[in-house]
Amino acid sequence: MRHSAPRGRFKRLACLGAVATLAVLGFTAPAQAAAPIPGVDEIASSSNIRQIANVPKTGAFAPESALNSDLAFQGKYAFAGNYNGFTVYDVSNPRTPVSVTQVVCPGGQNDISVYGNLLFTATDSIRNDDSCNSVAVPNTEPEGTPRWEGIRIWDISDPRNPRYVKSVHTTCGSHTLTLVPGKGKDKNKALYVYVSSYNTSSASLPNCALPHDKISIVKVPLKKPTAAAIAATPVLFPDGGFPGDPNSTATSGCHDITAYPEKDLAAGACMGDGVLFDISNPVAPKVVTTVRDAENFAFWHSATFNNDATKIVFTDELGGGGGATCNPTVGSQKGADAIYAIQGKGKKAKLVFQSYFKIPRENTSTENCVAHNGSLIPVPGRDIIVQAWYQGGISVWDFTDAKKPKEIAYWERGPLAADRLIVGGSWSAYWYNGHIYSNDIQKGLDVLKVDDRRLGKTDKQRAWQINPQTQTSYRKW
């Protein structure tokens, strides 16, 4: 979901409330495969996957309104975002993860990434300043009222004691962020942060005027992160991008960008457009090609390359992550994944649609369920991904045959309540060093283990650092 707290723009609801995009519910499809729907807090799964640990939310993160968000990994630590800050877990023993520190620093979504001794969090709600004691500022406050949103930079030389060192204000805030290492003279000296943000509701919102067809790129000197500053604000859609229609969101920025730096490529999920970028010059990304799907995609939300960068899985966050869209009424092609092949090279590359994938299980009307964040599982010669579906649970599926994707494992909880929809479920589900880690919005950190011959010896593979929105070839691990 990558939710955001409401603040007047529809972008805040594009990840939190069902609201406008649920107009697409008029679509009817054949009933999905029948399967028992688990009861409140019951667990259901395929026989080849099991939960081995859970660490509940605590302290300032315990309230229902304090939503858990994204994950990143480095060494023996998992870094887990929450709308009120972030938690650092020691996962050296995946069966007994330990929370070693909780940093309280409100500012949804607190989307999170790590690089070396630096950690980055995204703030996409207007605050009165950049401190961790800041408070939200309503849109109705008069012009001249202090306002801040953007990215925060932390020193994690000691992961148990993160130190806040710098903030950078960005136009329209930072809904998500993506790290791109420097090249050439900047190699090992600088890091670029692609800041994705957007506006879908008003031309006169503070700090987020329309048109907003750009991203912000922050340059971070690795030896002096306090000198981090905006390096460029490239306009990606000079023609305005997709204008929108009753079923699909207009483009006015990007929700998320996944970079594959060693391939000089990035994939953008930009509201009404799916985008392939050339990032051979990290400070000047160029649009190679775009695709649209006004019939079935309501909101292009996120993207994942396969390991060879010959395919992209795009997600559609129908209903903004707050709606019950995993049911026969909505059908199998809305709120789903779309697999595209990258055909051709360089400036001639095109994205060619292959198929849709959606979990083949029905959820109740009190469960928010839609395609969300996932990552590759490093199986040589295969394209296998683990993915979060909010209260639809966690799905492991194979898209080696892009026209015939197939689920090979799943794990889910039943609804949080039978009488009302509580926003919950798995926000992000990622593979790291032989296990699946899920940051559940309400239930905390889950650790799962898959035992399936189709995954080969993935439990033997080790990565030192993983930010799923900055992909690296697993053949180099």
CSV table of C-alpha atoms in Angstrom, one decimal:
chain,number,residue,atom,x,y,z
A,1,MET,CA,0.0,0.0,0.0
A,2,ARG,CA,2.5,2.5,1.0
A,3,HIS,CA,-0.3,4.4,2.8
A,4,SER,CA,-0.3,8.0,3.6
A,5,ALA,CA,-2.2,10.0,6.2
A,6,PRO,CA,-5.1,12.0,4.7
A,7,ARG,CA,-4.3,15.6,4.2
A,8,GLY,CA,-6.6,16.8,1.5
A,9,ARG,CA,-5.0,15.4,-1.6
A,10,PHE,CA,-6.4,12.2,-3.0
A,11,LYS,CA,-2.8,10.9,-3.0
A,12,ARG,CA,-3.3,10.4,0.7
A,13,LEU,CA,-6.3,8.2,0.0
A,14,ALA,CA,-4.6,6.4,-2.9
A,15,CYS,CA,-2.9,4.4,-0.2
A,16,LEU,CA,-5.3,4.5,2.7
A,17,GLY,CA,-9.0,4.8,1.9
A,18,ALA,CA,-11.2,2.9,-0.6
A,19,VAL,CA,-12.9,6.1,-1.8
A,20,ALA,CA,-12.9,7.1,-5.5
A,21,THR,CA,-11.3,4.2,-7.4
A,22,LEU,CA,-13.8,1.7,-6.0
A,23,ALA,CA,-16.0,2.9,-8.9
A,24,VAL,CA,-14.4,0.1,-10.9
A,25,LEU,CA,-16.4,-2.4,-8.9
A,26,GLY,CA,-19.0,-2.6,-11.6
A,27,PHE,CA,-16.7,-5.1,-13.4
A,28,THR,CA,-17.8,-8.7,-13.1
A,29,ALA,CA,-15.6,-11.7,-13.7
A,30,PRO,CA,-16.0,-15.5,-13.3
A,31,ALA,CA,-15.8,-16.6,-9.7
A,32,GLN,CA,-12.4,-17.3,-8.3
A,33,ALA,CA,-11.3,-20.7,-7.1
A,34,ALA,CA,-13.4,-21.6,-4.0
A,35,ALA,CA,-11.4,-21.8,-0.8
A,36,PRO,CA,-12.4,-21.6,2.8
A,37,ILE,CA,-12.1,-18.1,4.2
A,38,PRO,CA,-10.4,-18.1,7.6
A,39,GLY,CA,-12.2,-16.6,10.5
A,40,VAL,CA,-11.0,-13.6,12.5
A,41,ASP,CA,-7.3,-14.0,13.3
A,42,GLU,CA,-7.3,-17.6,12.0
A,43,ILE,CA,-4.3,-18.6,9.8
A,44,ALA,CA,-4.6,-20.4,6.5
A,45,SER,CA,-1.8,-21.5,4.2
A,46,SER,CA,-0.5,-23.9,1.7
A,47,SER,CA,1.3,-26.9,3.1
A,48,ASN,CA,4.8,-25.7,1.9
A,49,ILE,CA,5.0,-22.5,3.9
A,50,ARG,CA,4.9,-21.8,7.7
A,51,GLN,CA,5.2,-19.0,10.1
A,52,ILE,CA,8.2,-19.3,12.4
A,53,ALA,CA,8.1,-16.0,14.3
A,54,ASN,CA,6.0,-12.9,15.0
A,55,VAL,CA,7.0,-9.8,16.9
A,56,PRO,CA,3.9,-7.6,17.8
A,57,LYS,CA,3.9,-3.9,17.6
A,58,THR,CA,4.7,-2.1,20.9
A,59,GLY,CA,4.9,1.3,22.5
A,60,ALA,CA,4.2,4.3,20.2
A,61,PHE,CA,3.6,1.9,17.3
A,62,ALA,CA,0.9,-0.2,19.0
A,63,PRO,CA,-2.2,1.9,18.2
A,64,GLU,CA,-4.4,0.9,15.3
A,65,SER,CA,-3.7,4.2,13.6
A,66,ALA,CA,0.1,3.6,13.8
A,67,LEU,CA,0.5,1.7,10.5
A,68,ASN,CA,3.6,-0.5,9.9
A,69,SER,CA,5.0,0.2,6.4
A,70,ASP,CA,8.1,-0.8,4.4
A,71,LEU,CA,11.2,-2.9,5.2
A,72,ALA,CA,14.9,-2.8,4.3
A,73,PHE,CA,17.7,-5.1,5.4
A,74,GLN,CA,21.4,-4.9,6.1
A,75,GLY,CA,23.7,-7.6,7.7
A,76,LYS,CA,21.8,-9.1,10.7
A,77,TYR,CA,19.3,-6.3,10.9
A,78,ALA,CA,15.8,-5.6,9.5
A,79,PHE,CA,14.6,-2.0,9.5
A,80,ALA,CA,10.9,-1.6,9.6
A,81,GLY,CA,9.0,1.6,8.9
A,82,ASN,CA,5.9,2.8,10.8
A,83,TYR,CA,3.9,6.0,10.5
A,84,ASN,CA,5.3,7.0,13.9
A,85,GLY,CA,9.0,6.1,13.2
A,86,PHE,CA,10.9,2.9,12.6
A,87,THR,CA,12.0,-0.2,14.4
A,88,VAL,CA,15.4,-2.0,14.1
A,89,TYR,CA,15.3,-5.8,14.5
A,90,ASP,CA,18.1,-8.2,15.0
A,91,VAL,CA,17.2,-11.1,12.7
A,92,SER,CA,20.5,-13.0,13.1
A,93,ASN,CA,18.2,-15.9,14.3
A,94,PRO,CA,15.1,-15.6,12.1
A,95,ARG,CA,13.1,-17.8,14.6
A,96,THR,CA,13.6,-15.2,17.4
A,97,PRO,CA,13.8,-11.7,16.0
A,98,VAL,CA,14.6,-9.1,18.6
A,99,SER,CA,13.6,-5.5,18.6
A,100,VAL,CA,16.8,-3.7,19.5
A,101,THR,CA,15.5,-0.1,19.2
A,102,GLN,CA,12.4,1.8,18.3
A,103,VAL,CA,12.8,5.3,16.9
A,104,VAL,CA,9.8,7.6,17.4
A,105,CYS,CA,9.7,10.2,14.6
A,106,PRO,CA,6.2,10.7,13.1
A,107,GLY,CA,5.8,11.4,9.5
A,108,GLY,CA,3.9,8.9,7.3
A,109,GLN,CA,4.8,6.8,5.6
A,110,ASN,CA,8.3,6.5,6.8
A,111,ASP,CA,9.1,4.5,3.7
A,112,ILE,CA,12.6,3.2,4.5
A,113,SER,CA,15.9,2.3,2.7
A,114,VAL,CA,19.5,1.7,3.9
A,115,TYR,CA,22.9,2.2,2.3
A,116,GLY,CA,26.2,1.6,4.2
A,117,ASN,CA,26.0,3.7,7.4
A,118,LEU,CA,23.0,5.7,6.2
A,119,LEU,CA,19.2,5.1,6.6
A,120,PHE,CA,16.6,7.2,4.8
A,121,THR,CA,12.9,7.7,5.7
A,122,ALA,CA,10.2,9.4,3.6
A,123,THR,CA,7.8,12.0,5.1
A,124,ASP,CA,4.6,12.5,3.1
A,125,SER,CA,2.5,14.5,5.5
A,126,ILE,CA,2.9,18.3,6.2
A,127,ARG,CA,4.7,18.9,9.5
A,128,ASN,CA,5.4,22.2,11.2
A,129,ASP,CA,9.2,21.4,11.1
A,130,ASP,CA,11.6,18.6,10.3
A,131,SER,CA,12.2,17.5,13.9
A,132,CYS,CA,10.9,14.3,15.5
A,133,ASN,CA,8.8,16.4,17.8
A,134,SER,CA,6.9,18.0,14.8
A,135,VAL,CA,3.2,18.0,14.5
A,136,ALA,CA,0.9,17.8,11.5
A,137,VAL,CA,-0.2,21.0,9.9
A,138,PRO,CA,-3.7,21.2,8.4
A,139,ASN,CA,-4.1,22.4,4.8
A,140,THR,CA,-6.4,25.1,6.1
A,141,GLU,CA,-3.6,26.9,7.9
A,142,PRO,CA,-2.8,30.3,6.3
A,143,GLU,CA,0.0,31.0,3.9
A,144,GLY,CA,3.2,31.6,5.8
A,145,THR,CA,2.6,28.9,8.3
A,146,PRO,CA,5.8,26.8,8.8
A,147,ARG,CA,5.5,23.6,6.7
A,148,TRP,CA,8.0,20.8,6.1
A,149,GLU,CA,7.9,17.4,4.3
A,150,GLY,CA,10.6,15.4,2.5
A,151,ILE,CA,13.3,13.0,3.5
A,152,ARG,CA,15.2,12.4,6.7
A,153,ILE,CA,18.7,11.0,6.8
A,154,TRP,CA,20.0,8.9,9.7
A,155,ASP,CA,23.5,7.6,10.7
A,156,ILE,CA,23.2,3.9,11.5
A,157,SER,CA,26.9,3.3,12.2
A,158,ASP,CA,25.5,1.8,15.4
A,159,PRO,CA,22.2,0.2,14.2
A,160,ARG,CA,21.1,0.0,17.8
A,161,ASN,CA,21.4,3.8,18.2
A,162,PRO,CA,20.4,5.6,15.0
A,163,ARG,CA,21.3,9.3,14.9
A,164,TYR,CA,19.3,11.8,12.9
A,165,VAL,CA,21.7,13.9,10.9
A,166,LYS,CA,19.9,15.8,8.1
A,167,SER,CA,16.6,16.5,6.4
A,168,VAL,CA,15.9,17.7,2.8
A,169,HIS,CA,12.6,19.4,2.0
A,170,THR,CA,11.1,18.2,-1.3
A,171,THR,CA,8.1,19.5,-3.3
A,172,CYS,CA,5.0,17.5,-2.5
A,173,GLY,CA,6.8,15.6,0.2
A,174,SER,CA,8.3,12.1,-0.2
A,175,HIS,CA,5.7,9.3,-0.5
A,176,THR,CA,8.4,6.8,-1.4
A,177,LEU,CA,12.1,6.9,-2.1
A,178,THR,CA,14.6,4.9,-4.1
A,179,LEU,CA,18.4,4.8,-3.8
A,180,VAL,CA,20.7,5.0,-6.9
A,181,PRO,CA,24.4,4.7,-6.3
A,182,GLY,CA,26.7,7.3,-8.0
A,183,LYS,CA,28.6,6.4,-11.1
A,184,GLY,CA,31.8,7.6,-12.8
A,185,LYS,CA,33.4,10.3,-10.7
A,186,ASP,CA,30.6,9.9,-8.1
A,187,LYS,CA,31.2,6.1,-7.7
A,188,ASN,CA,31.6,5.3,-4.0
A,189,LYS,CA,31.4,9.0,-3.3
A,190,ALA,CA,27.8,9.9,-3.7
A,191,LEU,CA,24.3,8.4,-3.5
A,192,TYR,CA,21.2,9.7,-5.3
A,193,VAL,CA,17.8,9.5,-3.8
A,194,TYR,CA,14.8,9.5,-6.2
A,195,VAL,CA,11.9,11.0,-4.4
A,196,SER,CA,8.5,10.0,-5.6
A,197,SER,CA,5.4,12.1,-4.7
A,198,TYR,CA,2.2,13.1,-6.3
A,199,ASN,CA,-1.0,15.2,-6.2
A,200,THR,CA,-4.4,14.1,-7.5
A,201,SER,CA,-6.8,16.6,-6.0
A,202,SER,CA,-6.0,20.3,-6.1
A,203,ALA,CA,-3.9,22.8,-7.9
A,204,SER,CA,-3.5,25.0,-4.9
A,205,LEU,CA,-2.3,22.7,-2.1
A,206,PRO,CA,0.5,24.0,0.0
A,207,ASN,CA,3.9,22.7,-1.2
A,208,CYS,CA,2.2,20.7,-4.0
A,209,ALA,CA,0.9,22.8,-6.8
A,210,LEU,CA,-0.2,21.3,-10.1
A,211,PRO,CA,1.1,20.4,-12.5
A,212,HIS,CA,3.4,18.0,-10.6
A,213,ASP,CA,4.9,15.9,-13.3
A,214,LYS,CA,8.4,15.5,-11.8
A,215,ILE,CA,10.5,13.8,-9.2
A,216,SER,CA,13.1,15.3,-6.9
A,217,ILE,CA,16.6,13.9,-6.9
A,218,VAL,CA,18.7,14.4,-3.8
A,219,LYS,CA,22.5,14.0,-4.0
A,220,VAL,CA,24.0,12.7,-0.8
A,221,PRO,CA,27.8,12.9,-0.4
A,222,LEU,CA,28.7,9.7,1.4
A,223,LYS,CA,31.4,11.2,3.5
A,224,LYS,CA,29.4,14.3,4.4
A,225,PRO,CA,25.7,13.5,4.4
A,226,THR,CA,24.9,16.8,6.1
A,227,ALA,CA,25.6,18.3,2.7
A,228,ALA,CA,22.8,16.4,1.1
A,229,ALA,CA,20.7,18.7,-1.2
A,230,ILE,CA,18.4,18.7,-4.2
A,231,ALA,CA,20.4,18.0,-7.3
A,232,ALA,CA,17.7,18.0,-9.9
A,233,THR,CA,13.9,18.0,-10.4
A,234,PRO,CA,13.4,16.5,-13.8
A,235,VAL,CA,10.0,16.8,-15.4
A,236,LEU,CA,9.1,13.2,-16.6
A,237,PHE,CA,5.8,14.0,-18.3
A,238,PRO,CA,6.1,17.2,-20.2
A,239,ASP,CA,2.8,16.4,-22.0
A,240,GLY,CA,1.1,15.9,-18.6
A,241,GLY,CA,1.0,12.1,-18.8
A,242,PHE,CA,-2.3,10.1,-18.6
A,243,PRO,CA,-5.2,12.6,-18.2
A,244,GLY,CA,-7.3,10.1,-16.1
A,245,ASP,CA,-10.8,8.8,-16.6
A,246,PRO,CA,-13.6,7.6,-14.2
A,247,ASN,CA,-11.8,4.3,-13.6
A,248,SER,CA,-8.1,5.3,-13.6
A,249,THR,CA,-6.0,8.0,-11.9
A,250,ALA,CA,-4.4,10.8,-13.8
A,251,THR,CA,-0.6,11.0,-13.8
A,252,SER,CA,0.8,13.9,-11.7
A,253,GLY,CA,4.1,12.4,-10.5
A,254,CYS,CA,5.1,8.9,-9.5
A,255,HIS,CA,4.0,6.7,-6.7
A,256,ASP,CA,7.1,4.5,-6.7
A,257,ILE,CA,10.2,3.9,-8.7
A,258,THR,CA,12.3,0.7,-8.7
A,259,ALA,CA,15.9,1.1,-9.9
A,260,TYR,CA,18.2,-1.5,-11.4
A,261,PRO,CA,21.4,0.5,-11.5
A,262,GLU,CA,23.7,-2.2,-12.9
A,263,LYS,CA,21.3,-2.4,-15.9
A,264,ASP,CA,21.0,1.4,-16.1
A,265,LEU,CA,17.2,1.0,-15.9
A,266,ALA,CA,14.4,2.0,-13.6
A,267,ALA,CA,10.7,1.1,-13.7
A,268,GLY,CA,8.2,3.8,-12.6
A,269,ALA,CA,4.7,3.2,-11.3
A,270,CYS,CA,3.4,6.6,-12.0
A,271,MET,CA,-0.3,6.7,-11.1
A,272,GLY,CA,-1.8,6.5,-14.6
A,273,ASP,CA,1.4,5.3,-16.4
A,274,GLY,CA,3.8,2.4,-16.2
A,275,VAL,CA,7.2,3.7,-17.2
A,276,LEU,CA,10.6,2.4,-18.3
A,277,PHE,CA,13.5,4.8,-17.6
A,278,ASP,CA,17.1,5.0,-18.7
A,279,ILE,CA,19.1,6.0,-15.6
A,280,SER,CA,22.6,5.7,-17.2
A,281,ASN,CA,23.0,9.3,-15.9
A,282,PRO,CA,21.5,9.0,-12.4
A,283,VAL,CA,20.8,12.7,-12.1
A,284,ALA,CA,19.0,12.9,-15.5
A,285,PRO,CA,16.6,9.9,-15.9
A,286,LYS,CA,15.0,9.6,-19.3
A,287,VAL,CA,11.7,8.1,-20.2
A,288,VAL,CA,12.2,5.3,-22.7
A,289,THR,CA,8.6,4.1,-23.1
A,290,THR,CA,5.3,4.2,-21.2
A,291,VAL,CA,2.2,1.9,-21.0
A,292,ARG,CA,-1.3,2.5,-19.9
A,293,ASP,CA,-4.2,0.2,-19.0
A,294,ALA,CA,-7.3,2.3,-18.5
A,295,GLU,CA,-9.5,-0.7,-18.6
A,296,ASN,CA,-8.1,-2.6,-15.7
A,297,PHE,CA,-5.4,-0.5,-13.8
A,298,ALA,CA,-6.8,2.1,-11.4
A,299,PHE,CA,-3.5,3.2,-9.9
A,300,TRP,CA,0.0,2.1,-11.0
A,301,HIS,CA,1.6,1.5,-7.6
A,302,SER,CA,4.9,-0.3,-7.7
A,303,ALA,CA,7.2,-2.4,-10.0
A,304,THR,CA,9.7,-5.3,-9.8
A,305,PHE,CA,12.1,-6.4,-12.6
A,306,ASN,CA,13.0,-10.0,-13.0
A,307,ASN,CA,16.7,-10.8,-12.5
A,308,ASP,CA,17.6,-10.4,-16.2
A,309,ALA,CA,15.7,-7.2,-16.6
A,310,THR,CA,13.6,-8.7,-19.4
A,311,LYS,CA,10.3,-8.4,-17.6
A,312,ILE,CA,8.6,-6.0,-15.2
A,313,VAL,CA,5.8,-6.9,-12.7
A,314,PHE,CA,3.6,-3.8,-12.1
A,315,THR,CA,1.0,-3.6,-9.4
A,316,ASP,CA,-2.4,-1.9,-9.4
A,317,GLU,CA,-3.4,-0.6,-6.0
A,318,LEU,CA,-7.1,-0.4,-6.7
A,319,GLY,CA,-9.0,1.2,-3.8
A,320,GLY,CA,-5.8,2.7,-2.4
A,321,GLY,CA,-5.1,-0.2,-0.3
A,322,GLY,CA,-8.1,0.4,1.9
A,323,GLY,CA,-10.7,-1.5,-0.1
A,324,ALA,CA,-12.0,-5.1,-0.2
A,325,THR,CA,-11.1,-5.9,-3.8
A,326,CYS,CA,-10.2,-9.6,-3.6
A,327,ASN,CA,-13.6,-11.0,-4.5
A,328,PRO,CA,-15.6,-12.3,-7.5
A,329,THR,CA,-17.3,-9.0,-8.1
A,330,VAL,CA,-14.1,-7.2,-8.7
A,331,GLY,CA,-12.6,-10.2,-10.6
A,332,SER,CA,-9.1,-11.3,-11.5
A,333,GLN,CA,-7.9,-8.4,-13.6
A,334,LYS,CA,-8.4,-5.4,-11.3
A,335,GLY,CA,-6.3,-4.8,-8.2
A,336,ALA,CA,-3.9,-7.3,-9.7
A,337,ASP,CA,-0.3,-7.5,-11.1
A,338,ALA,CA,0.4,-7.0,-14.8
A,339,ILE,CA,3.5,-8.7,-16.3
A,340,TYR,CA,5.2,-6.9,-19.1
A,341,ALA,CA,8.1,-8.1,-21.3
A,342,ILE,CA,10.8,-5.6,-22.2
A,343,GLN,CA,11.3,-6.1,-25.9
A,344,GLY,CA,14.1,-4.3,-27.8
A,345,LYS,CA,17.1,-2.4,-26.6
A,346,GLY,CA,18.0,1.2,-25.7
A,347,LYS,CA,15.7,3.9,-27.1
A,348,LYS,CA,13.8,1.2,-29.0
A,349,ALA,CA,12.7,-0.8,-26.0
A,350,LYS,CA,9.0,-1.4,-25.6
A,351,LEU,CA,6.9,-2.8,-22.8
A,352,VAL,CA,4.6,-5.6,-24.1
A,353,PHE,CA,1.8,-6.9,-22.0
A,354,GLN,CA,1.9,-10.6,-21.1
A,355,SER,CA,-0.7,-11.4,-18.5
A,356,TYR,CA,-2.3,-10.6,-15.1
A,357,PHE,CA,-1.8,-12.3,-11.8
A,358,LYS,CA,-4.1,-12.1,-8.8
A,359,ILE,CA,-4.3,-14.3,-5.8
A,360,PRO,CA,-7.0,-17.0,-6.4
A,361,ARG,CA,-8.7,-16.7,-3.0
A,362,GLU,CA,-11.7,-14.7,-1.9
A,363,ASN,CA,-11.5,-12.4,1.0
A,364,THR,CA,-14.3,-11.0,3.2
A,365,SER,CA,-15.8,-7.5,2.9
A,366,THR,CA,-13.9,-6.5,6.0
A,367,GLU,CA,-10.5,-7.2,4.6
A,368,ASN,CA,-8.5,-4.7,2.6
A,369,CYS,CA,-6.8,-6.7,-0.1
A,370,VAL,CA,-5.0,-5.7,-3.3
A,371,ALA,CA,-1.6,-6.2,-4.9
A,372,HIS,CA,1.3,-4.6,-3.0
A,373,ASN,CA,5.0,-4.8,-2.3
A,374,GLY,CA,7.2,-7.8,-3.0
A,375,SER,CA,10.6,-8.9,-4.1
A,376,LEU,CA,12.3,-11.6,-6.1
A,377,ILE,CA,13.3,-14.9,-4.6
A,378,PRO,CA,16.8,-15.8,-6.0
A,379,VAL,CA,16.1,-19.0,-7.9
A,380,PRO,CA,18.6,-19.3,-10.8
A,381,GLY,CA,16.8,-19.8,-14.1
A,382,ARG,CA,13.4,-19.0,-12.7
A,383,ASP,CA,11.4,-15.8,-12.1
A,384,ILE,CA,9.8,-16.2,-8.7
A,385,ILE,CA,8.4,-13.4,-6.5
A,386,VAL,CA,7.0,-13.1,-3.0
A,387,GLN,CA,4.4,-10.4,-2.6
A,388,ALA,CA,2.2,-8.8,0.0
A,389,TRP,CA,-1.5,-8.5,-0.5
A,390,TYR,CA,-2.5,-6.7,2.7
A,391,GLN,CA,-5.2,-8.9,4.4
A,392,GLY,CA,-5.0,-11.1,1.3
A,393,GLY,CA,-1.8,-12.3,3.0
A,394,ILE,CA,1.5,-13.3,1.3
A,395,SER,CA,1.8,-15.1,-2.0
A,396,VAL,CA,4.8,-16.8,-3.7
A,397,TRP,CA,4.3,-17.1,-7.4
A,398,ASP,CA,6.2,-18.0,-10.5
A,399,PHE,CA,6.2,-15.8,-13.7
A,400,THR,CA,8.9,-17.6,-15.6
A,401,ASP,CA,6.3,-18.2,-18.2
A,402,ALA,CA,5.0,-14.7,-18.3
A,403,LYS,CA,1.8,-15.6,-20.0
A,404,LYS,CA,1.0,-18.3,-17.4
A,405,PRO,CA,2.0,-17.1,-13.9
A,406,LYS,CA,1.3,-19.6,-11.2
A,407,GLU,CA,1.1,-19.4,-7.4
A,408,ILE,CA,3.2,-21.9,-5.6
A,409,ALA,CA,2.7,-20.9,-1.9
A,410,TYR,CA,0.5,-18.7,0.2
A,411,TRP,CA,0.0,-17.7,3.9
A,412,GLU,CA,-2.8,-15.4,5.3
A,413,ARG,CA,-4.6,-14.4,8.4
A,414,GLY,CA,-8.4,-14.0,8.6
A,415,PRO,CA,-9.9,-10.6,9.0
A,416,LEU,CA,-9.0,-8.4,11.9
A,417,ALA,CA,-12.7,-7.9,12.7
A,418,ALA,CA,-16.0,-9.4,11.4
A,419,ASP,CA,-18.0,-6.2,11.8
A,420,ARG,CA,-15.8,-3.5,10.3
A,421,LEU,CA,-12.9,-3.1,7.9
A,422,ILE,CA,-9.7,-2.3,9.8
A,423,VAL,CA,-6.8,-1.4,7.6
A,424,GLY,CA,-4.2,-4.2,8.1
A,425,GLY,CA,-2.4,-7.1,6.6
A,426,SER,CA,1.0,-7.4,5.0
A,427,TRP,CA,2.4,-4.1,3.7
A,428,SER,CA,5.6,-5.6,2.4
A,429,ALA,CA,6.7,-9.2,2.0
A,430,TYR,CA,10.4,-9.6,1.0
A,431,TRP,CA,12.9,-12.5,0.8
A,432,TYR,CA,16.1,-12.0,2.8
A,433,ASN,CA,18.7,-14.7,3.4
A,434,GLY,CA,16.5,-17.8,3.0
A,435,HIS,CA,13.4,-16.4,4.8
A,436,ILE,CA,10.4,-14.2,4.1
A,437,TYR,CA,9.9,-11.2,6.2
A,438,SER,CA,6.6,-9.4,6.3
A,439,ASN,CA,5.8,-6.1,8.0
A,440,ASP,CA,2.1,-6.5,9.0
A,441,ILE,CA,0.3,-3.2,9.4
A,442,GLN,CA,-1.3,-4.2,12.7
A,443,LYS,CA,0.3,-7.5,13.8
A,444,GLY,CA,3.9,-6.6,13.6
A,445,LEU,CA,6.9,-8.4,12.0
A,446,ASP,CA,6.2,-11.9,10.7
A,447,VAL,CA,8.9,-14.4,9.6
A,448,LEU,CA,8.0,-17.2,7.2
A,449,LYS,CA,9.8,-20.2,5.8
A,450,VAL,CA,9.0,-21.9,2.5
A,451,ASP,CA,9.9,-25.5,1.9
A,452,ASP,CA,9.5,-26.2,-1.8
A,453,ARG,CA,11.8,-28.0,-4.3
A,454,ARG,CA,11.0,-25.3,-6.9
A,455,LEU,CA,13.0,-22.8,-4.8
A,456,GLY,CA,16.1,-24.9,-4.9
A,457,LYS,CA,18.8,-23.9,-2.5
A,458,THR,CA,17.7,-20.3,-1.9
A,459,ASP,CA,18.2,-20.8,1.8
A,460,LYS,CA,21.9,-21.1,1.1
A,461,GLN,CA,22.2,-17.7,-0.7
A,462,ARG,CA,23.2,-14.7,1.3
A,463,ALA,CA,22.9,-11.0,0.6
A,464,TRP,CA,24.4,-8.3,2.9
A,465,GLN,CA,22.0,-5.6,2.0
A,466,ILE,CA,18.6,-5.5,0.3
A,467,ASN,CA,16.4,-2.5,-0.6
A,468,PRO,CA,13.8,-4.0,-2.8
A,469,GLN,CA,13.3,-0.7,-4.7
A,470,THR,CA,17.0,-0.8,-5.6
A,471,GLN,CA,17.5,-4.2,-7.3
A,472,THR,CA,20.8,-5.9,-7.7
A,473,SER,CA,21.5,-9.1,-9.6
A,474,TYR,CA,21.4,-12.0,-7.2
A,475,ARG,CA,24.1,-13.7,-9.3
A,476,LYS,CA,26.6,-11.2,-7.8
A,477,TRP,CA,25.8,-12.2,-4.2
